[in-house]
Amino acid sequence: MPYTIIIEGGQNNKTDYLFKDEVLRYSLDNMNENTVLRIKLEERTVKNIRNNLFNSLLRDIALIGLIQKVIEIQLAPDKTPNKSKISGETYNEVKQRLRKYVREKIKDELQDRLELQIEETFDLIDKWEAMLAASNGEENQYYKHFKPINIFDMVKGSGVRKSGANTNWFFDVGWSFYKKDLGDRWSQKASGIKNISLEFVFARNIISKDLGNDLSIGLYGFVGYEIYKHQLNNDAMDVFVSSENINGATEDFHPLTSNEGVILWNNQASVGGIIQLYKYRSFFSEIGAGWNVFQRSNIQFDDKASDDTGINHLASGLSLTDDKIKDVTKINGSIYGLAKIGYLYTTKDKNDRNYGWKIFVSGRFWNKDITPNEDYPLYRQVASQGGTVTFEKLPVSEDDGLFYIISAGVGFSF
């Protein structure tokens, strides 16, 4: 079928034509909810088809020698659909004249055949005229075949998404700049570039929905890994280390001579879900929840945390059995909430795949209770009622309140 594809109603309200055997590369950035595609028949080709049908009928009648003046009839089409004329007569007038001629001049056995051919020919001509009219917007019986198609809905539903949609994947890296202290002993400030708290999130889009006005919403599943650290407070001078962790110990507990560089290093791996609201090439926000499938705390004694020559955490002649003591706490509280807000810029590559970058601020919060386990090396002195001094493990988090971490970071969407 001869046709031209027309795309119209985009961002710039421009009309684009895709002719037969041509390729039109249409930018999805120009698309909005009013962008439509429609098919238009080529009027010149329809005219040729109409002429060929009519002339073929005349040739068939002429072949059996039953026509004289009829064969001289020529088609003189009017541009108005269904108003074409033949030698000043309408199609219907010519059809009736042909039928009368056949009845008067043709033998009985050929009359039915030729009358049927006349009817079929003019029916086909009428159909082509009606289809041409429908392709130009007239609502007739063929209009449903030429009704404009909303490309925005079609592309959105086909899995090929416009630039403003939620991307398939994203990977975020964040650096925490504030976190709640763990009780009175562990400060949120951890010294040294090695002790920066980090978060990593890798997420996959599960479902997306366009909300119009360049807004889209998407559900993501994610896996994450987080490292956050707290430093032993410098004013906590009544801290002791168990002899089990000291080389050359002469007592059950030896005092810590410097709190600097004593870091509680927490690690956790999680899975969860995120709902992302995205305004095309503008802001985005996320809210979700995660479950820590792995949680562990280590204590590190960093003797190079100071800018000086070094740090001695124990008295002269004593040394730690290991600078890092692993898995030293029990952690209660595996479910956490998260929220994120920032700027996300996306575009398309040459294969029409979404990709982009973002900057953000995020927060995580949960009820977390961290208590020492049997391998925890730090103790404090406790005076009993009888005046006898005893030792107990130095608390980690001393309440069950809401724990939170605030981070800033960058991400990549693709």
Tab-separated table of C-alpha atoms in Angstrom:
chain	number	residue	atom	x	y	z
A	1	MET	CA	0.000	0.000	0.000
A	2	PRO	CA	1.492	3.411	-0.953
A	3	TYR	CA	1.759	5.586	2.140
A	4	THR	CA	3.705	8.246	4.003
A	5	ILE	CA	4.315	8.120	7.772
A	6	ILE	CA	3.793	11.427	9.550
A	7	ILE	CA	5.058	12.205	13.081
A	8	GLU	CA	3.634	15.342	14.653
A	9	GLY	CA	2.855	17.028	17.955
A	10	GLY	CA	6.282	16.785	19.642
A	11	GLN	CA	8.075	19.204	21.946
A	12	ASN	CA	8.726	21.649	19.103
A	13	ASN	CA	5.302	21.035	17.456
A	14	LYS	CA	7.087	20.033	14.262
A	15	THR	CA	5.737	17.678	11.576
A	16	ASP	CA	8.153	15.074	10.170
A	17	TYR	CA	7.493	12.943	7.062
A	18	LEU	CA	8.848	9.462	6.459
A	19	PHE	CA	8.435	8.592	2.798
A	20	LYS	CA	8.578	5.153	1.247
A	21	ASP	CA	12.026	3.491	1.399
A	22	GLU	CA	13.393	6.264	3.611
A	23	VAL	CA	14.700	6.181	7.185
A	24	LEU	CA	13.781	8.902	9.647
A	25	ARG	CA	15.811	9.127	12.873
A	26	TYR	CA	13.477	10.749	15.366
A	27	SER	CA	14.915	12.137	18.597
A	28	LEU	CA	13.054	10.899	21.656
A	29	ASP	CA	14.002	14.154	23.360
A	30	ASN	CA	11.366	15.821	21.131
A	31	MET	CA	8.641	13.480	22.343
A	32	ASN	CA	5.816	14.267	24.752
A	33	GLU	CA	2.376	12.898	25.569
A	34	ASN	CA	0.918	14.628	22.450
A	35	THR	CA	3.321	13.076	19.945
A	36	VAL	CA	1.457	10.918	17.404
A	37	LEU	CA	2.248	8.867	14.330
A	38	ARG	CA	-0.257	8.529	11.487
A	39	ILE	CA	-0.315	6.995	8.017
A	40	LYS	CA	-1.326	9.045	4.971
A	41	LEU	CA	-2.002	7.533	1.566
A	42	GLU	CA	-0.310	9.163	-1.394
A	43	GLU	CA	-3.012	10.888	-3.430
A	44	ARG	CA	-1.134	10.612	-6.703
A	45	THR	CA	-0.765	6.850	-6.357
A	46	VAL	CA	-4.423	6.415	-5.404
A	47	LYS	CA	-5.354	8.371	-8.539
A	48	ASN	CA	-3.245	6.008	-10.667
A	49	ILE	CA	-4.851	2.952	-9.050
A	50	ARG	CA	-8.294	4.424	-9.696
A	51	ASN	CA	-7.445	5.120	-13.354
A	52	ASN	CA	-6.006	1.649	-13.844
A	53	LEU	CA	-9.105	-0.011	-12.399
A	54	PHE	CA	-11.420	1.981	-14.636
A	55	ASN	CA	-9.334	1.518	-17.785
A	56	SER	CA	-9.061	-2.200	-17.086
A	57	LEU	CA	-12.863	-2.405	-17.006
A	58	LEU	CA	-13.117	-0.592	-20.303
A	59	ARG	CA	-10.533	-2.895	-21.898
A	60	ASP	CA	-12.442	-5.969	-20.765
A	61	ILE	CA	-15.617	-4.662	-22.372
A	62	ALA	CA	-13.759	-3.641	-25.527
A	63	LEU	CA	-12.120	-7.069	-25.875
A	64	ILE	CA	-15.434	-8.699	-26.621
A	65	GLY	CA	-16.264	-5.995	-29.122
A	66	LEU	CA	-19.293	-4.709	-27.284
A	67	ILE	CA	-18.378	-1.081	-26.784
A	68	GLN	CA	-17.857	1.833	-29.089
A	69	LYS	CA	-17.953	5.289	-27.515
A	70	VAL	CA	-17.458	4.011	-23.998
A	71	ILE	CA	-13.802	3.257	-24.592
A	72	GLU	CA	-13.188	6.915	-25.354
A	73	ILE	CA	-14.215	7.915	-21.837
A	74	GLN	CA	-11.254	9.378	-19.922
A	75	LEU	CA	-10.861	9.860	-16.205
A	76	ALA	CA	-10.745	13.450	-15.004
A	77	PRO	CA	-10.504	13.167	-11.190
A	78	ASP	CA	-11.453	15.922	-8.822
A	79	LYS	CA	-9.184	16.318	-5.777
A	80	THR	CA	-12.141	16.096	-3.410
A	81	PRO	CA	-12.522	12.473	-2.152
A	82	ASN	CA	-15.493	10.578	-3.614
A	83	LYS	CA	-16.249	13.472	-6.007
A	84	SER	CA	-14.132	12.381	-8.992
A	85	LYS	CA	-15.716	12.836	-12.383
A	86	ILE	CA	-15.493	11.063	-15.700
A	87	SER	CA	-16.095	13.270	-18.725
A	88	GLY	CA	-18.133	15.635	-16.580
A	89	GLU	CA	-20.190	12.833	-15.057
A	90	THR	CA	-20.006	11.323	-11.626
A	91	TYR	CA	-18.838	7.757	-11.116
A	92	ASN	CA	-22.393	6.699	-10.402
A	93	GLU	CA	-23.667	8.267	-13.666
A	94	VAL	CA	-20.961	6.533	-15.685
A	95	LYS	CA	-21.662	3.251	-13.887
A	96	GLN	CA	-25.362	3.462	-14.728
A	97	ARG	CA	-24.608	4.320	-18.373
A	98	LEU	CA	-22.272	1.344	-18.660
A	99	ARG	CA	-24.853	-0.981	-17.136
A	100	LYS	CA	-27.541	0.280	-19.535
A	101	TYR	CA	-25.201	-0.221	-22.484
A	102	VAL	CA	-24.429	-3.768	-21.384
A	103	ARG	CA	-28.095	-4.641	-21.005
A	104	GLU	CA	-28.962	-3.323	-24.465
A	105	LYS	CA	-25.943	-4.530	-26.460
A	106	ILE	CA	-24.622	-7.637	-24.743
A	107	LYS	CA	-25.917	-11.141	-25.054
A	108	ASP	CA	-27.771	-12.549	-22.074
A	109	GLU	CA	-25.040	-15.003	-20.997
A	110	LEU	CA	-22.482	-12.171	-20.646
A	111	GLN	CA	-24.681	-9.569	-19.025
A	112	ASP	CA	-24.405	-10.879	-15.472
A	113	ARG	CA	-20.656	-11.256	-15.708
A	114	LEU	CA	-20.050	-7.739	-16.967
A	115	GLU	CA	-22.557	-6.148	-14.589
A	116	LEU	CA	-20.764	-7.860	-11.698
A	117	GLN	CA	-17.410	-6.625	-12.977
A	118	ILE	CA	-18.776	-3.106	-13.243
A	119	GLU	CA	-20.041	-3.244	-9.663
A	120	GLU	CA	-16.769	-4.665	-8.328
A	121	THR	CA	-14.633	-2.124	-10.183
A	122	PHE	CA	-16.563	0.858	-8.927
A	123	ASP	CA	-16.695	-0.625	-5.423
A	124	LEU	CA	-12.889	-0.828	-5.426
A	125	ILE	CA	-12.632	2.738	-6.687
A	126	ASP	CA	-14.980	3.872	-3.922
A	127	LYS	CA	-12.923	1.992	-1.308
A	128	TRP	CA	-9.690	3.618	-2.395
A	129	GLU	CA	-11.368	7.021	-2.352
A	130	ALA	CA	-12.736	6.351	1.143
A	131	MET	CA	-9.337	5.154	2.411
A	132	LEU	CA	-7.678	8.259	0.990
A	133	ALA	CA	-10.264	10.390	2.769
A	134	ALA	CA	-9.716	8.460	6.032
A	135	SER	CA	-5.957	8.971	5.815
A	136	ASN	CA	-6.659	12.703	5.548
A	137	GLY	CA	-8.683	12.627	8.774
A	138	GLU	CA	-12.256	11.924	7.617
A	139	GLU	CA	-13.993	9.627	10.098
A	140	ASN	CA	-15.533	6.965	7.874
A	141	GLN	CA	-15.576	3.159	7.943
A	142	TYR	CA	-11.817	3.005	7.264
A	143	TYR	CA	-10.729	5.654	9.753
A	144	LYS	CA	-9.801	3.059	12.392
A	145	HIS	CA	-6.954	1.897	10.131
A	146	PHE	CA	-5.539	5.431	9.892
A	147	LYS	CA	-6.272	6.672	13.392
A	148	PRO	CA	-3.233	8.502	14.878
A	149	ILE	CA	-1.108	6.392	17.220
A	150	ASN	CA	0.263	8.009	20.365
A	151	ILE	CA	3.994	7.249	20.074
A	152	PHE	CA	4.584	8.293	23.650
A	153	ASP	CA	2.302	5.518	24.925
A	154	MET	CA	3.577	3.046	22.330
A	155	VAL	CA	7.247	3.567	23.131
A	156	LYS	CA	6.598	3.593	26.857
A	157	GLY	CA	4.722	0.286	26.640
A	158	SER	CA	7.220	-1.464	24.368
A	159	GLY	CA	10.126	-1.439	26.808
A	160	VAL	CA	12.049	1.220	24.822
A	161	ARG	CA	11.874	4.144	27.176
A	162	LYS	CA	12.393	7.812	26.564
A	163	SER	CA	15.268	9.645	28.172
A	164	GLY	CA	13.172	10.857	31.067
A	165	ALA	CA	12.322	7.403	32.356
A	166	ASN	CA	13.970	5.660	35.297
A	167	THR	CA	17.189	3.974	34.171
A	168	ASN	CA	17.666	0.202	34.262
A	169	TRP	CA	20.613	0.212	36.694
A	170	PHE	CA	22.398	2.596	39.008
A	171	PHE	CA	25.540	2.461	41.136
A	172	ASP	CA	26.030	4.948	43.980
A	173	VAL	CA	29.019	5.720	46.183
A	174	GLY	CA	28.567	7.832	49.301
A	175	TRP	CA	30.835	9.325	51.971
A	176	SER	CA	29.264	9.894	55.373
A	177	PHE	CA	29.833	13.360	56.827
A	178	TYR	CA	27.728	12.904	59.947
A	179	LYS	CA	26.608	9.951	62.040
A	180	LYS	CA	25.222	9.587	65.508
A	181	ASP	CA	27.641	8.845	68.323
A	182	LEU	CA	27.564	5.357	69.801
A	183	GLY	CA	26.866	6.153	73.431
A	184	ASP	CA	29.324	8.279	75.400
A	185	ARG	CA	32.437	6.312	74.494
A	186	TRP	CA	32.459	6.180	70.727
A	187	SER	CA	32.479	9.443	68.782
A	188	GLN	CA	31.125	9.809	65.246
A	189	LYS	CA	34.411	11.391	64.165
A	190	ALA	CA	36.943	8.868	62.852
A	191	SER	CA	40.339	10.316	62.021
A	192	GLY	CA	42.462	9.766	58.936
A	193	ILE	CA	41.627	9.345	55.260
A	194	LYS	CA	41.628	5.564	55.746
A	195	ASN	CA	38.785	5.897	58.210
A	196	ILE	CA	36.259	7.673	55.986
A	197	SER	CA	32.881	5.934	56.147
A	198	LEU	CA	31.622	4.655	52.789
A	199	GLU	CA	28.438	3.234	51.308
A	200	PHE	CA	27.983	1.373	48.028
A	201	VAL	CA	24.617	0.632	46.396
A	202	PHE	CA	24.037	-1.347	43.197
A	203	ALA	CA	20.393	-1.402	42.061
A	204	ARG	CA	18.276	-2.910	39.258
A	205	ASN	CA	14.993	-1.474	38.042
A	206	ILE	CA	12.043	-3.848	38.462
A	207	ILE	CA	9.169	-1.725	37.156
A	208	SER	CA	8.704	1.854	35.934
A	209	LYS	CA	5.679	4.020	35.273
A	210	ASP	CA	5.483	7.391	33.559
A	211	LEU	CA	3.403	9.970	35.433
A	212	GLY	CA	3.390	12.646	32.724
A	213	ASN	CA	5.058	16.067	32.704
A	214	ASP	CA	8.475	14.342	32.538
A	215	LEU	CA	7.869	12.631	35.897
A	216	SER	CA	8.429	8.908	36.296
A	217	ILE	CA	8.425	6.494	39.207
A	218	GLY	CA	10.355	3.248	39.467
A	219	LEU	CA	10.823	0.350	41.853
A	220	TYR	CA	14.375	-0.967	42.296
A	221	GLY	CA	15.865	-3.926	44.071
A	222	PHE	CA	19.342	-3.315	45.458
A	223	VAL	CA	22.367	-4.806	47.142
A	224	GLY	CA	24.567	-2.604	49.282
A	225	TYR	CA	27.714	-2.600	51.334
A	226	GLU	CA	28.521	-0.053	54.008
A	227	ILE	CA	31.541	0.754	56.166
A	228	TYR	CA	31.081	3.216	58.997
A	229	LYS	CA	33.550	3.955	61.787
A	230	HIS	CA	33.585	5.527	65.231
A	231	GLN	CA	36.563	6.701	67.207
A	232	LEU	CA	37.147	6.139	70.902
A	233	ASN	CA	36.598	9.444	72.711
A	234	ASN	CA	39.799	11.169	73.799
A	235	ASP	CA	38.334	12.020	77.190
A	236	ALA	CA	37.657	8.357	77.982
A	237	MET	CA	40.866	7.790	79.922
A	238	ASP	CA	39.696	4.882	82.069
A	239	VAL	CA	39.978	2.335	79.257
A	240	PHE	CA	41.882	-0.931	79.710
A	241	VAL	CA	42.912	-3.723	77.351
A	242	SER	CA	42.566	-7.381	78.272
A	243	SER	CA	45.812	-9.308	78.755
A	244	GLU	CA	44.574	-11.802	76.132
A	245	ASN	CA	45.352	-9.163	73.519
A	246	ILE	CA	48.719	-8.022	74.892
A	247	ASN	CA	52.198	-9.409	74.374
A	248	GLY	CA	54.199	-9.300	77.605
A	249	ALA	CA	51.197	-8.685	79.875
A	250	THR	CA	51.943	-8.779	83.607
A	251	GLU	CA	48.384	-8.106	84.775
A	252	ASP	CA	44.884	-9.103	83.681
A	253	PHE	CA	44.247	-5.594	82.348
A	254	HIS	CA	46.583	-2.827	81.226
A	255	PRO	CA	45.518	0.797	80.732
A	256	LEU	CA	45.266	2.259	77.261
A	257	THR	CA	47.807	5.082	77.115
A	258	SER	CA	46.289	6.790	74.050
A	259	ASN	CA	42.789	6.720	72.632
A	260	GLU	CA	43.882	8.242	69.336
A	261	GLY	CA	43.551	5.899	66.384
A	262	VAL	CA	41.320	3.410	68.225
A	263	ILE	CA	38.554	2.830	65.691
A	264	LEU	CA	35.389	0.733	65.885
A	265	TRP	CA	35.028	-0.437	62.311
A	266	ASN	CA	31.475	-1.604	61.397
A	267	ASN	CA	30.733	-3.492	58.184
A	268	GLN	CA	27.344	-4.495	56.830
A	269	ALA	CA	25.975	-5.980	53.601
A	270	SER	CA	22.304	-5.620	52.786
A	271	VAL	CA	19.518	-6.222	50.285
A	272	GLY	CA	16.335	-4.207	49.903
A	273	GLY	CA	13.998	-2.146	47.775
A	274	ILE	CA	13.888	1.500	46.693
A	275	ILE	CA	11.130	3.612	45.140
A	276	GLN	CA	12.566	6.371	42.955
A	277	LEU	CA	10.672	9.469	41.778
A	278	TYR	CA	12.452	11.211	38.909
A	279	LYS	CA	11.882	14.501	37.099
A	280	TYR	CA	13.622	14.359	33.700
A	281	ARG	CA	17.060	16.015	33.853
A	282	SER	CA	16.208	17.438	37.228
A	283	PHE	CA	15.677	16.274	40.807
A	284	PHE	CA	15.132	12.758	42.033
A	285	SER	CA	14.151	11.348	45.389
A	286	GLU	CA	14.276	7.840	46.803
A	287	ILE	CA	12.788	6.109	49.790
A	288	GLY	CA	13.223	2.486	50.729
A	289	ALA	CA	14.179	-0.145	53.245
A	290	GLY	CA	16.976	-2.665	53.593
A	291	TRP	CA	17.840	-5.770	55.540
A	292	ASN	CA	21.385	-6.384	56.734
A	293	VAL	CA	22.236	-9.964	55.821
A	294	PHE	CA	25.753	-9.514	57.215
A	295	GLN	CA	26.963	-7.325	60.121
A	296	ARG	CA	30.349	-7.320	61.824
A	297	SER	CA	32.408	-4.982	63.995
A	298	ASN	CA	36.202	-4.868	64.267
A	299	ILE	CA	38.416	-2.750	66.518
A	300	GLN	CA	41.520	-1.276	64.914
A	301	PHE	CA	44.493	0.191	66.789
A	302	ASP	CA	46.064	2.485	64.211
A	303	ASP	CA	49.532	3.500	65.424
A	304	LYS	CA	49.956	5.805	62.391
A	305	ALA	CA	46.732	7.796	62.866
A	306	SER	CA	48.689	10.788	64.211
A	307	ASP	CA	50.825	13.147	62.142
A	308	ASP	CA	53.619	12.493	64.616
A	309	THR	CA	56.072	9.641	64.394
A	310	GLY	CA	53.597	7.173	65.817
A	311	ILE	CA	51.237	6.264	68.627
A	312	ASN	CA	51.911	3.942	71.560
A	313	HIS	CA	48.622	2.559	72.767
A	314	LEU	CA	50.248	0.662	75.658
A	315	ALA	CA	53.020	1.289	78.148
A	316	SER	CA	56.621	0.674	77.175
A	317	GLY	CA	57.481	-2.987	76.819
A	318	LEU	CA	53.953	-4.000	75.919
A	319	SER	CA	52.453	-4.541	72.481
A	320	LEU	CA	49.152	-5.659	71.021
A	321	THR	CA	48.879	-9.177	69.661
A	322	ASP	CA	47.106	-7.742	66.611
A	323	ASP	CA	46.417	-4.222	65.359
A	324	LYS	CA	42.927	-5.311	64.273
A	325	ILE	CA	40.699	-7.513	66.412
A	326	LYS	CA	37.820	-8.924	64.393
A	327	ASP	CA	34.194	-9.677	65.136
A	328	VAL	CA	33.997	-8.119	68.600
A	329	THR	CA	30.304	-7.190	69.006
A	330	LYS	CA	26.759	-8.457	68.877
A	331	ILE	CA	24.503	-6.291	66.714
A	332	ASN	CA	20.745	-6.222	67.145
A	333	GLY	CA	18.751	-4.346	64.504
A	334	SER	CA	18.922	-5.594	60.917
A	335	ILE	CA	16.115	-3.608	59.261
A	336	TYR	CA	16.811	-0.009	58.304
A	337	GLY	CA	15.134	2.780	56.369
A	338	LEU	CA	16.775	5.000	53.815
A	339	ALA	CA	16.039	8.242	51.993
A	340	LYS	CA	17.911	10.065	49.261
A	341	ILE	CA	17.496	13.294	47.306
A	342	GLY	CA	19.626	14.838	44.580
A	343	TYR	CA	20.077	15.802	40.943
A	344	LEU	CA	20.041	13.218	38.139
A	345	TYR	CA	20.955	13.943	34.528
A	346	THR	CA	20.273	11.292	31.883
A	347	THR	CA	20.584	11.139	28.125
A	348	LYS	CA	20.702	8.521	25.339
A	349	ASP	CA	23.636	6.790	23.698
A	350	LYS	CA	23.662	5.861	20.008
A	351	ASN	CA	21.808	2.628	20.809
A	352	ASP	CA	18.972	4.493	22.583
A	353	ARG	CA	20.059	3.271	26.009
A	354	ASN	CA	19.635	5.566	29.015
A	355	TYR	CA	22.703	6.618	30.947
A	356	GLY	CA	23.644	9.509	33.204
A	357	TRP	CA	25.140	10.724	36.458
A	358	LYS	CA	23.845	12.098	39.732
A	359	ILE	CA	24.824	13.788	42.955
A	360	PHE	CA	22.923	13.230	46.173
A	361	VAL	CA	22.541	13.470	49.920
A	362	SER	CA	21.281	10.350	51.683
A	363	GLY	CA	20.297	9.189	55.118
A	364	ARG	CA	19.978	5.778	56.762
A	365	PHE	CA	18.303	5.191	60.073
A	366	TRP	CA	17.480	2.213	62.245
A	367	ASN	CA	17.148	1.028	65.840
A	368	LYS	CA	20.570	-0.473	66.451
A	369	ASP	CA	21.906	-1.956	69.661
A	370	ILE	CA	25.597	-2.919	69.637
A	371	THR	CA	26.951	-4.823	72.643
A	372	PRO	CA	30.392	-6.361	73.303
A	373	ASN	CA	30.894	-10.095	72.786
A	374	GLU	CA	33.483	-12.386	74.354
A	375	ASP	CA	36.254	-11.215	71.964
A	376	TYR	CA	35.782	-7.511	72.738
A	377	PRO	CA	39.157	-6.320	74.111
A	378	LEU	CA	38.292	-3.036	75.894
A	379	TYR	CA	37.265	-2.761	79.558
A	380	ARG	CA	36.572	-0.130	82.189
A	381	GLN	CA	36.974	-0.087	85.972
A	382	VAL	CA	33.879	-0.507	88.129
A	383	ALA	CA	33.965	-0.014	91.921
A	384	SER	CA	31.890	-2.520	93.859
A	385	GLN	CA	30.013	-1.702	97.067
A	386	GLY	CA	32.819	-3.144	99.176
A	387	GLY	CA	35.387	-0.874	97.558
A	388	THR	CA	36.886	-3.663	95.473
A	389	VAL	CA	37.725	-2.572	91.933
A	390	THR	CA	36.448	-4.827	89.180
A	391	PHE	CA	36.440	-4.603	85.415
A	392	GLU	CA	33.602	-4.826	82.885
A	393	LYS	CA	33.536	-4.535	79.129
A	394	LEU	CA	33.439	-0.983	77.816
A	395	PRO	CA	29.924	-0.318	76.436
A	396	VAL	CA	29.416	0.333	72.741
A	397	SER	CA	25.925	1.749	72.213
A	398	GLU	CA	24.452	2.518	75.604
A	399	ASP	CA	20.855	2.991	74.492
A	400	ASP	CA	18.455	1.555	71.947
A	401	GLY	CA	17.634	4.894	70.340
A	402	LEU	CA	17.486	5.722	66.659
A	403	PHE	CA	20.884	5.476	64.971
A	404	TYR	CA	21.435	7.414	61.723
A	405	ILE	CA	24.083	8.240	59.146
A	406	ILE	CA	24.030	11.213	56.725
A	407	SER	CA	26.087	10.895	53.519
A	408	ALA	CA	26.807	12.737	50.281
A	409	GLY	CA	27.855	11.039	47.081
A	410	VAL	CA	27.803	10.514	43.357
A	411	GLY	CA	26.200	7.878	41.219
A	412	PHE	CA	26.027	6.511	37.703
A	413	SER	CA	22.815	5.408	35.980
A	414	PHE	CA	22.714	3.218	32.891
